[in-house]
Short mmCIF file of C-alpha atoms in Angstrom, two decimals:
data_model
loop_
_atom_site.label_atom_id
_atom_site.label_comp_id
_atom_site.label_asym_id
_atom_site.label_seq_id
_atom_site.Cartn_x
_atom_site.Cartn_y
_atom_site.Cartn_z
CA MET P 10 -86.50 -24.03 -32.50
CA GLN P 11 -84.66 -20.96 -33.83
CA LYS P 12 -81.03 -20.71 -32.79
CA GLU P 13 -80.25 -17.63 -30.72
CA LYS P 14 -77.91 -15.18 -32.45
CA SER P 15 -74.46 -14.86 -30.85
CA ASP P 16 -73.46 -11.46 -29.42
CA LEU P 17 -70.18 -11.82 -31.36
CA VAL P 18 -71.83 -11.67 -34.78
CA GLY P 19 -70.86 -8.43 -36.51
CA VAL P 20 -67.60 -7.93 -34.60
CA SER P 21 -64.77 -6.89 -36.98
CA PHE P 22 -61.00 -6.81 -36.49
CA HIS P 23 -57.72 -6.41 -38.41
CA SER P 24 -55.71 -9.60 -38.86
CA THR P 25 -51.97 -9.97 -38.37
CA SER P 26 -51.35 -11.71 -41.70
CA THR P 27 -48.18 -10.73 -43.55
CA TYR P 28 -47.22 -11.71 -47.10
CA THR P 29 -43.59 -12.03 -48.19
CA LEU P 30 -42.96 -12.00 -51.95
CA VAL P 31 -40.73 -14.96 -52.76
CA ASP P 32 -40.49 -15.01 -56.55
CA GLU P 33 -42.00 -13.67 -59.75
CA ILE P 34 -43.83 -16.42 -61.62
CA GLY P 35 -45.53 -14.51 -64.44
CA ARG P 36 -46.84 -11.21 -65.77
CA GLY P 37 -49.53 -9.75 -67.95
CA GLY P 38 -50.46 -6.35 -69.32
CA MET P 39 -51.30 -4.64 -66.03
CA GLY P 40 -49.92 -6.88 -63.32
CA ILE P 41 -47.11 -9.14 -62.13
CA ILE P 42 -47.81 -12.50 -60.51
CA PHE P 43 -45.83 -13.49 -57.44
CA LEU P 44 -45.43 -16.57 -55.31
CA ALA P 45 -45.73 -15.38 -51.73
CA GLU P 46 -45.49 -16.79 -48.23
CA LYS P 47 -48.41 -15.92 -45.98
CA HIS P 48 -47.53 -15.73 -42.29
CA THR P 49 -50.27 -15.66 -39.66
CA GLU P 50 -49.26 -16.08 -36.02
CA GLY P 51 -46.51 -18.58 -36.84
CA VAL P 52 -48.54 -20.46 -39.45
CA GLU P 53 -47.07 -20.35 -42.96
CA ASP P 54 -48.83 -21.00 -46.26
CA LYS P 55 -48.01 -20.36 -49.91
CA VAL P 56 -50.34 -18.22 -52.01
CA VAL P 57 -50.22 -16.33 -55.29
CA LEU P 58 -50.44 -12.53 -55.30
CA LYS P 59 -51.28 -10.79 -58.56
CA THR P 60 -50.51 -7.08 -58.63
CA VAL P 61 -53.04 -4.76 -60.25
CA LYS P 62 -52.50 -1.07 -60.96
CA ALA P 63 -55.51 1.09 -60.10
CA LEU P 64 -55.54 3.75 -62.83
CA SER P 65 -58.27 5.89 -61.25
CA THR P 66 -60.82 5.97 -58.43
CA GLU P 67 -63.38 4.44 -60.82
CA HIS P 68 -60.92 1.72 -61.77
CA GLU P 69 -60.26 1.00 -58.10
CA GLU P 70 -63.98 0.58 -57.43
CA ARG P 71 -64.34 -1.70 -60.44
CA LEU P 72 -61.36 -3.74 -59.25
CA LYS P 73 -63.06 -4.24 -55.89
CA GLU P 74 -66.28 -5.31 -57.62
CA GLU P 75 -64.35 -7.81 -59.75
CA ALA P 76 -62.57 -9.17 -56.68
CA ASN P 77 -65.94 -9.64 -54.98
CA VAL P 78 -67.17 -11.66 -57.98
CA ALA P 79 -63.98 -13.73 -58.13
CA THR P 80 -64.09 -14.58 -54.43
CA SER P 81 -67.69 -15.78 -54.80
CA LEU P 82 -66.75 -18.39 -57.43
CA ARG P 83 -66.40 -21.80 -55.79
CA HIS P 84 -65.78 -24.71 -58.13
CA GLU P 85 -63.29 -27.58 -58.24
CA ASN P 86 -61.97 -26.40 -61.62
CA ILE P 87 -61.59 -22.69 -60.76
CA VAL P 88 -58.61 -21.23 -58.91
CA LYS P 89 -59.88 -19.96 -55.57
CA THR P 90 -59.56 -16.21 -55.03
CA TYR P 91 -59.36 -15.09 -51.40
CA GLY P 92 -59.66 -11.34 -51.73
CA LEU P 93 -57.85 -8.08 -52.19
CA GLU P 94 -54.86 -6.69 -50.31
CA SER P 95 -53.13 -3.33 -50.85
CA LEU P 96 -49.83 -1.69 -50.12
CA PRO P 97 -48.92 2.03 -50.29
CA LEU P 98 -46.63 2.60 -53.26
CA HIS P 99 -44.19 4.65 -51.20
CA LEU P 100 -43.27 1.54 -49.20
CA LEU P 101 -42.01 -0.24 -52.33
CA PRO P 102 -38.38 -0.08 -53.55
CA GLU P 103 -37.81 2.24 -56.53
CA ALA P 104 -36.99 -0.67 -58.88
CA PHE P 105 -40.32 -2.27 -58.00
CA ARG P 106 -42.28 0.94 -58.69
CA GLN P 107 -40.56 1.46 -62.04
CA GLU P 108 -41.27 -2.10 -63.15
CA ILE P 109 -44.94 -1.80 -62.25
CA ASP P 110 -45.20 1.51 -64.13
CA SER P 111 -43.67 -0.06 -67.26
CA LEU P 112 -46.42 -2.68 -67.64
CA SER P 113 -48.64 -2.38 -70.71
CA TYR P 114 -51.26 -4.47 -72.50
CA ALA P 115 -49.29 -3.77 -75.69
CA LYS P 116 -46.40 -5.91 -74.44
CA PRO P 117 -46.44 -9.71 -74.68
CA HIS P 118 -47.34 -11.89 -71.72
CA ARG P 119 -44.25 -13.40 -70.16
CA ARG P 120 -44.15 -16.24 -67.67
CA TYR P 121 -41.45 -17.26 -65.19
CA GLU P 122 -39.64 -13.93 -65.45
CA HIS P 123 -36.45 -14.64 -63.48
CA TYR P 124 -34.38 -11.89 -65.06
CA SER P 125 -36.56 -8.83 -64.36
CA PRO P 126 -35.45 -6.12 -61.91
CA ILE P 127 -38.10 -7.28 -59.46
CA ALA P 128 -36.98 -10.91 -59.67
CA LYS P 129 -33.36 -9.86 -59.06
CA LEU P 130 -34.50 -7.72 -56.13
CA LEU P 131 -36.40 -10.63 -54.59
CA HIS P 132 -33.54 -13.09 -55.08
CA LYS P 133 -31.11 -10.64 -53.48
CA ASN P 134 -33.23 -10.16 -50.37
CA ARG P 135 -36.32 -12.33 -50.20
CA ASN P 136 -37.70 -10.54 -47.14
CA LEU P 137 -37.40 -7.05 -48.60
CA ILE P 138 -40.94 -6.64 -49.89
CA MET P 139 -43.79 -7.45 -47.55
CA VAL P 140 -47.52 -6.85 -47.69
CA SER P 141 -49.26 -6.55 -44.35
CA SER P 142 -52.95 -6.21 -43.61
CA VAL P 143 -52.15 -3.99 -40.60
CA LYS P 144 -52.94 -0.36 -41.51
CA PRO P 145 -49.74 1.66 -42.23
CA GLU P 146 -49.11 5.19 -41.04
CA LEU P 147 -50.31 8.10 -43.18
CA HIS P 148 -47.99 9.41 -45.89
CA LYS P 149 -48.27 12.26 -48.38
CA ASP P 150 -48.29 9.76 -51.30
CA GLN P 151 -51.56 7.83 -50.83
CA ARG P 152 -51.36 5.82 -54.07
CA LYS P 153 -51.78 2.08 -53.56
CA LEU P 154 -50.79 -1.10 -55.34
CA PHE P 155 -53.44 -3.82 -55.08
CA PHE P 156 -52.76 -7.54 -54.74
CA ILE P 157 -55.35 -10.20 -55.57
CA ALA P 158 -54.69 -13.21 -53.32
CA MET P 159 -55.28 -16.63 -54.88
CA ASP P 160 -54.57 -20.30 -54.32
CA TYR P 161 -51.06 -21.43 -55.24
CA ILE P 162 -51.42 -24.23 -57.78
CA GLN P 163 -48.40 -26.54 -57.72
CA GLY P 164 -48.12 -27.64 -61.31
CA PRO P 165 -47.73 -26.32 -64.86
CA ASP P 166 -50.05 -24.14 -66.84
CA LEU P 167 -51.26 -25.63 -70.13
CA SER P 168 -49.09 -23.29 -72.21
CA THR P 169 -45.91 -24.32 -70.39
CA LEU P 170 -46.81 -28.02 -70.59
CA HIS P 171 -47.54 -27.72 -74.32
CA HIS P 172 -44.29 -25.88 -75.12
CA GLU P 173 -42.24 -28.34 -73.08
CA HIS P 174 -43.77 -31.12 -75.16
CA VAL P 175 -43.05 -29.36 -78.45
CA ARG P 176 -39.42 -28.76 -77.46
CA LYS P 177 -39.10 -32.53 -77.03
CA GLY P 178 -40.76 -33.20 -80.38
CA LEU P 179 -44.07 -34.25 -78.82
CA LEU P 180 -47.68 -33.14 -78.44
CA ILE P 181 -49.96 -33.89 -75.49
CA PRO P 182 -52.10 -37.01 -76.21
CA ASN P 183 -55.51 -36.26 -77.76
CA GLU P 184 -57.46 -37.91 -74.95
CA LEU P 185 -55.77 -35.82 -72.28
CA ILE P 186 -56.34 -32.63 -74.26
CA GLY P 187 -60.01 -33.55 -74.55
CA PHE P 188 -60.12 -34.18 -70.80
CA VAL P 189 -58.53 -30.82 -69.92
CA ILE P 190 -60.93 -28.99 -72.24
CA SER P 191 -63.91 -30.85 -70.73
CA ARG P 192 -62.90 -29.78 -67.20
CA ILE P 193 -62.62 -26.14 -68.26
CA CYS P 194 -66.05 -26.50 -69.88
CA ARG P 195 -67.43 -27.48 -66.48
CA ALA P 196 -65.70 -24.53 -64.82
CA LEU P 197 -67.11 -22.10 -67.37
CA ALA P 198 -70.59 -23.63 -67.31
CA TYR P 199 -70.65 -22.72 -63.62
CA ALA P 200 -68.95 -19.31 -64.02
CA HIS P 201 -71.30 -18.28 -66.84
CA LYS P 202 -74.11 -17.98 -64.33
CA TYR P 203 -72.35 -14.82 -63.18
CA ILE P 204 -69.77 -13.59 -65.71
CA ILE P 205 -68.13 -14.01 -69.14
CA HIS P 206 -64.43 -14.78 -68.67
CA ARG P 207 -63.16 -13.06 -71.89
CA ASP P 208 -59.55 -14.18 -71.38
CA ILE P 209 -59.47 -17.92 -72.04
CA SER P 210 -55.94 -18.95 -73.06
CA PRO P 211 -53.49 -21.82 -72.35
CA GLU P 212 -51.68 -19.64 -69.79
CA ASN P 213 -54.88 -19.38 -67.76
CA VAL P 214 -55.43 -23.14 -67.50
CA LEU P 215 -53.44 -24.60 -64.60
CA ILE P 216 -52.98 -28.27 -63.69
CA ASP P 217 -52.08 -29.19 -60.12
CA HIS P 218 -50.04 -32.21 -59.03
CA HIS P 219 -53.25 -34.20 -58.48
CA GLY P 220 -54.24 -33.70 -62.14
CA VAL P 221 -57.03 -31.23 -61.30
CA CYS P 222 -57.46 -28.57 -64.00
CA LYS P 223 -58.06 -25.02 -62.77
CA LEU P 224 -59.22 -21.98 -64.69
CA SER P 225 -57.61 -18.75 -63.49
CA ASP P 226 -57.46 -15.00 -64.13
CA PHE P 227 -60.95 -13.49 -64.05
CA GLY P 228 -59.40 -10.00 -64.12
CA VAL P 229 -61.21 -8.89 -67.30
CA ALA P 230 -64.40 -10.89 -66.76
CA ALA P 231 -67.54 -9.08 -67.93
CA ARG P 232 -70.95 -8.92 -66.24
CA THR P 233 -72.75 -5.86 -67.59
CA LYS P 234 -73.84 -5.08 -71.16
CA GLU P 235 -71.42 -2.15 -71.21
CA GLU P 236 -68.47 -4.34 -70.18
CA MET P 237 -69.38 -6.93 -72.81
CA GLN P 238 -68.87 -4.33 -75.55
CA MET P 239 -65.37 -3.39 -74.36
CA LEU P 240 -62.26 -4.95 -75.92
CA ALA P 241 -60.36 -7.02 -73.35
CA GLY P 242 -58.33 -10.22 -73.40
CA LYS P 243 -55.59 -11.64 -75.65
CA LEU P 244 -55.98 -10.96 -79.37
CA SER P 245 -54.83 -14.47 -80.35
CA TYR P 246 -57.71 -16.04 -78.39
CA MET P 247 -60.56 -13.66 -79.16
CA SER P 248 -63.75 -14.55 -80.98
CA PRO P 249 -64.67 -12.70 -84.20
CA GLU P 250 -67.40 -10.71 -82.42
CA GLN P 251 -65.06 -9.89 -79.54
CA ILE P 252 -62.25 -8.54 -81.72
CA ARG P 253 -64.78 -6.56 -83.78
CA MET P 254 -65.91 -4.97 -80.49
CA GLU P 255 -69.47 -6.22 -80.87
CA GLU P 256 -71.58 -7.37 -77.94
CA ILE P 257 -70.44 -10.72 -76.60
CA ASP P 258 -72.01 -13.54 -74.60
CA LYS P 259 -70.95 -16.93 -73.22
CA ARG P 260 -70.42 -18.23 -76.77
CA THR P 261 -67.35 -15.97 -76.97
CA ASP P 262 -65.68 -18.11 -74.30
CA ILE P 263 -66.68 -21.21 -76.30
CA PHE P 264 -64.80 -19.90 -79.34
CA ALA P 265 -61.73 -19.02 -77.25
CA LEU P 266 -61.66 -22.48 -75.65
CA GLY P 267 -61.98 -23.96 -79.15
CA LEU P 268 -58.85 -22.02 -80.15
CA VAL P 269 -57.02 -23.50 -77.15
CA ALA P 270 -58.16 -27.02 -78.09
CA TYR P 271 -57.11 -26.53 -81.74
CA GLU P 272 -53.63 -25.35 -80.72
CA MET P 273 -53.08 -28.25 -78.32
CA LEU P 274 -54.28 -30.84 -80.86
CA THR P 275 -52.41 -29.61 -83.93
CA GLY P 276 -49.47 -27.75 -82.42
CA ILE P 277 -50.42 -24.59 -84.34
CA ARG P 278 -51.89 -21.41 -82.88
CA LEU P 279 -54.56 -20.37 -85.37
CA TYR P 280 -54.24 -16.62 -84.88
CA SER P 281 -51.02 -14.76 -84.13
CA HIS P 282 -49.61 -11.29 -84.69
CA PRO P 283 -46.27 -9.46 -84.61
CA TRP P 284 -45.68 -7.89 -81.21
CA ASP P 285 -43.77 -4.95 -82.64
CA LEU P 286 -46.85 -3.47 -84.33
CA PRO P 287 -49.14 -0.87 -82.70
CA PHE P 288 -52.14 -2.49 -81.01
CA GLY P 289 -54.57 -1.37 -83.75
CA GLU P 290 -52.43 -3.01 -86.43
CA GLN P 291 -52.12 -6.19 -84.35
CA ARG P 292 -55.92 -6.29 -84.18
CA MET P 293 -56.28 -5.83 -87.95
CA HIS P 294 -53.66 -8.53 -88.53
CA VAL P 295 -55.73 -11.05 -86.55
CA LEU P 296 -58.97 -9.95 -88.23
CA LYS P 297 -57.40 -10.64 -91.62
CA GLN P 298 -56.35 -14.12 -90.49
CA MET P 299 -59.92 -14.80 -89.39
CA GLU P 300 -61.10 -14.40 -92.99
CA LYS P 301 -59.39 -17.68 -93.91
CA GLU P 302 -61.17 -21.02 -93.62
CA ILE P 303 -60.08 -23.18 -90.68
CA ILE P 304 -58.66 -26.59 -91.56
CA PRO P 305 -60.51 -29.14 -89.36
CA PRO P 306 -58.04 -30.74 -86.92
CA HIS P 307 -58.48 -34.27 -88.34
CA GLN P 308 -57.62 -32.87 -91.78
CA PHE P 309 -54.52 -31.25 -90.27
CA ARG P 310 -53.10 -34.23 -88.35
CA THR P 311 -54.17 -37.77 -89.21
CA ASP P 312 -54.05 -39.04 -85.61
CA ILE P 313 -56.84 -36.72 -84.44
CA PRO P 314 -60.21 -38.53 -84.18
CA GLU P 315 -62.89 -37.07 -86.46
CA ILE P 316 -65.50 -36.83 -83.70
CA LEU P 317 -63.12 -34.74 -81.55
CA SER P 318 -62.31 -32.59 -84.58
CA LEU P 319 -66.00 -31.96 -85.32
CA ILE P 320 -66.67 -30.89 -81.72
CA VAL P 321 -63.79 -28.40 -81.86
CA MET P 322 -64.94 -27.07 -85.25
CA LYS P 323 -68.43 -26.39 -83.90
CA MET P 324 -66.83 -24.46 -81.04
CA LEU P 325 -64.95 -22.46 -83.71
CA ALA P 326 -67.93 -21.52 -85.86
CA LYS P 327 -67.33 -17.88 -86.85
CA ASP P 328 -71.07 -17.21 -86.65
CA LYS P 329 -71.79 -17.52 -82.94
CA ASN P 330 -75.30 -18.77 -83.70
CA GLN P 331 -73.71 -21.88 -85.22
CA ARG P 332 -71.70 -22.69 -82.10
CA TYR P 333 -72.83 -24.69 -79.10
CA GLU P 334 -75.29 -22.68 -77.03
CA ASN P 335 -73.50 -23.23 -73.74
CA MET P 336 -70.53 -24.92 -72.09
CA TYR P 337 -72.68 -27.71 -70.67
CA ASP P 338 -73.35 -28.87 -74.22
CA VAL P 339 -69.66 -28.79 -75.15
CA GLY P 340 -68.68 -30.75 -72.05
CA ASP P 341 -71.43 -33.32 -72.61
CA MET P 342 -70.41 -33.87 -76.23
CA LEU P 343 -66.75 -34.32 -75.30
CA GLU P 344 -67.56 -36.81 -72.56
CA GLN P 345 -70.35 -38.81 -74.24
CA LYS P 346 -69.15 -38.88 -77.84
CA TYR P 347 -65.39 -39.05 -77.30
CA LEU P 348 -63.81 -39.36 -73.86
CA TYR P 349 -66.04 -42.09 -72.39
CA ALA P 350 -67.71 -43.47 -75.51
CA LYS P 351 -66.03 -46.84 -74.81
CA GLY P 352 -67.04 -46.82 -71.15
CA PHE P 353 -63.72 -45.68 -69.68
CA GLY P 354 -61.39 -42.78 -70.20
CA PRO P 355 -59.15 -40.18 -68.54
CA THR P 356 -59.51 -38.94 -64.97
CA ASN P 357 -57.62 -36.52 -62.72
CA ASN P 358 -55.38 -39.42 -61.69
CA SER P 359 -54.70 -40.27 -65.33
CA LEU P 360 -53.60 -36.72 -66.09
CA ALA P 361 -51.41 -36.59 -62.96
CA SER P 362 -49.81 -39.93 -63.87
CA TYR P 363 -49.05 -38.84 -67.43
CA ILE P 364 -47.53 -35.50 -66.38
CA SER P 365 -45.35 -37.24 -63.77
CA MET P 366 -44.11 -39.70 -66.42
CA PHE P 367 -43.54 -36.93 -68.95
CA TYR P 368 -41.32 -34.97 -66.56
CA SER P 369 -39.25 -38.12 -65.95
CA ASN P 370 -38.84 -38.50 -69.74
CA PHE P 371 -41.09 -41.57 -69.43
CA GLU P 372 -38.33 -43.39 -67.52
CA LYS P 373 -39.93 -43.48 -64.06
CA TYR P 374 -43.39 -44.90 -63.51
CA THR P 375 -45.37 -47.46 -61.55
CA ASN P 376 -47.72 -50.19 -62.70
CA GLU P 377 -50.58 -48.17 -61.20
CA GLN P 378 -49.65 -45.15 -63.32
CA LEU P 379 -49.60 -47.34 -66.44
CA ARG P 380 -53.00 -48.75 -65.51
CA GLN P 381 -54.36 -45.21 -65.20
CA LEU P 382 -53.44 -44.66 -68.87
CA ASN P 383 -54.98 -47.81 -70.39
CA PHE P 384 -57.11 -45.65 -72.70
CA LEU P 385 -53.89 -44.70 -74.55
CA LYS P 386 -53.45 -48.23 -75.89
CA GLY P 387 -53.09 -48.36 -79.66
CA ALA P 388 -54.48 -50.84 -82.18
CA GLU P 389 -51.87 -53.45 -81.18
CA GLY P 390 -52.82 -53.20 -77.50
CA LYS P 391 -49.64 -51.35 -76.48
CA LEU P 392 -49.57 -48.04 -74.62
CA VAL P 393 -48.74 -45.14 -76.91
CA LEU P 394 -47.53 -42.47 -74.51
CA LYS P 395 -45.58 -40.33 -76.96
CA ARG P 396 -47.56 -38.38 -79.53
CA LYS P 397 -44.70 -37.50 -81.84
CA ILE P 398 -44.24 -34.46 -84.04
CA GLU P 399 -43.40 -36.14 -87.33
CA ALA P 400 -44.15 -35.11 -90.90
CA ARG P 401 -45.95 -38.42 -91.57
CA PHE P 402 -48.74 -37.43 -89.16
CA TYR P 403 -49.53 -34.20 -91.01
CA THR P 404 -51.66 -33.90 -94.12
CA PRO P 405 -50.35 -31.85 -97.10
CA ASN P 406 -52.57 -28.93 -95.98
CA GLY P 407 -51.38 -29.31 -92.41
CA LEU P 408 -47.74 -29.36 -93.46
CA LYS P 409 -48.28 -26.30 -95.62
CA LEU P 410 -49.62 -24.32 -92.65
CA VAL P 411 -46.87 -25.57 -90.33
CA MET P 412 -44.12 -24.61 -92.80
CA SER P 413 -45.67 -21.18 -93.35
CA ARG P 414 -44.38 -20.42 -89.85
CA PRO P 415 -40.70 -21.36 -90.19
CA GLU P 416 -39.77 -19.61 -86.94
CA SER P 417 -41.94 -22.01 -84.89
CA THR P 418 -40.39 -24.90 -82.95
CA LEU P 419 -42.91 -27.21 -84.62
CA ALA P 420 -41.73 -26.22 -88.12
CA LYS P 421 -38.08 -26.57 -87.10
CA HIS P 422 -38.68 -30.15 -85.91
CA ILE P 423 -40.35 -31.12 -89.17
CA SER P 424 -37.81 -29.28 -91.36
CA LYS P 425 -35.00 -31.19 -89.65
CA GLN P 426 -36.78 -34.49 -90.26
CA MET P 427 -37.49 -33.74 -93.90
CA ALA P 428 -33.88 -32.62 -94.48
CA GLY P 429 -32.68 -36.00 -93.20
CA MET P 430 -34.92 -38.05 -95.48
#
C-alpha cells in the first residue's frame, strides 16, 4: 500500500542557527578556516567554517555547485560537509575584511595561525563576529563572504602529526602510515565516482580521537573535462600531468597520495620550491625536480619493507598508464600484501592508541593500548613504538638526499648525530 504524502512536504523556513567564530585553525590560498560554535535554540555544537571569497558571479555559482557535490559525499573517511552559509562583507570588522582580501594562492599554507589580525580580534572579543542564517537588512554593499560548514574533527592533521614526530627525532611507524594511506584510498575510491580531488596533501588528511582518518578540502575538486585541464592544488603534491596542465583523471590523485606516503615513510618531501619565487618559476622548479629518478623508499631507509616501497613506487609512476588504475587496487594491495598479510594489523583503535601514547611521550598507556599495537613487535618480540631518525637507518643515497636539504629538521637531527660520532 502506497504511503500517503504529508501536506507538510515542500514547506520551507529560515532557521535560527547562529555561528560564533571562536578561533582560527588554518588557512589556504583563498580562505581561512575557523573553529566555530553553532547555536540553535539553546543547543550548542562545534563545527568548522571555511571562508571562501567569491571573485565573480560565475565563481559564486561554481562555489555553490561544489558545495552541493561536497554535501552529497557520505563516507566514514571523508569529512562531512553540511552546506554553505554567507555573511554580507559590510558586517565584518575592517581588520577581518583586510585579512580576507590579502589571501593569495601564491602564499604558503599556514596552519594554527594564532598571531594573525583575525586571531587577535577573535581572542579579544570571541563574540564579535557572528554568522546568522536569518536574512540581514539590505545595504548598499551587497558583496558576501561565503562559509562552508563542515564537521569539526578533534585530532591532528597528518602534516602536524608528522612534523611533531620529526621535531622529537621520530617518524610515524610504517604500519600506521600504510593504514592511514589505505583509509584515504577507500575515501577516494568512493569520491572518484563523482569527482577528482586534485588537492591531496598531508594537511588535508585528518585523524580524529577515535583513530578514524578523514579526507577534507574538496574546494578544488574537478568534475568536468574543462575543470580537469585547469591548474589547481598544491605544487608540491601535483602529478606530472597535472603540473603540465594536461588532462587529468583519478590516477592524478593516486600520484599525489603516493607523494604523501613517500614523505611520511622517509621524512623527505620529494618536491619542494622556494616560496619567494613568482608562481610560474615555482612551477618550473618543481617540473625540474620531477626529471630526477625517485629513490624507492626501501632504498632510502632500511627499515621500510620492500613490498610497501614497491606499492608506493607504482603509485608514483611518472607515466600515469604505469600506475594503479584506481584507488580500490591501491587499497587492496596495501591491505592484502602488507597490512594484513600476517592475518592481523592496524585498526582505528590501534591508530588512536598510538597517537594517545605519542602525545604522552610514551609515558602513559594501558595494557589494552599496548595490545592494540602488537603488530609493532620487532624480531625479538618486543614492541618498537619509536621509529627513530638516526643516520644508521638511512642508505648512502638516502643520506645524500637528506643532507642536500640542510635547512630541514630531519637533516639537522642527523647532522647533530654525525657531529657527535
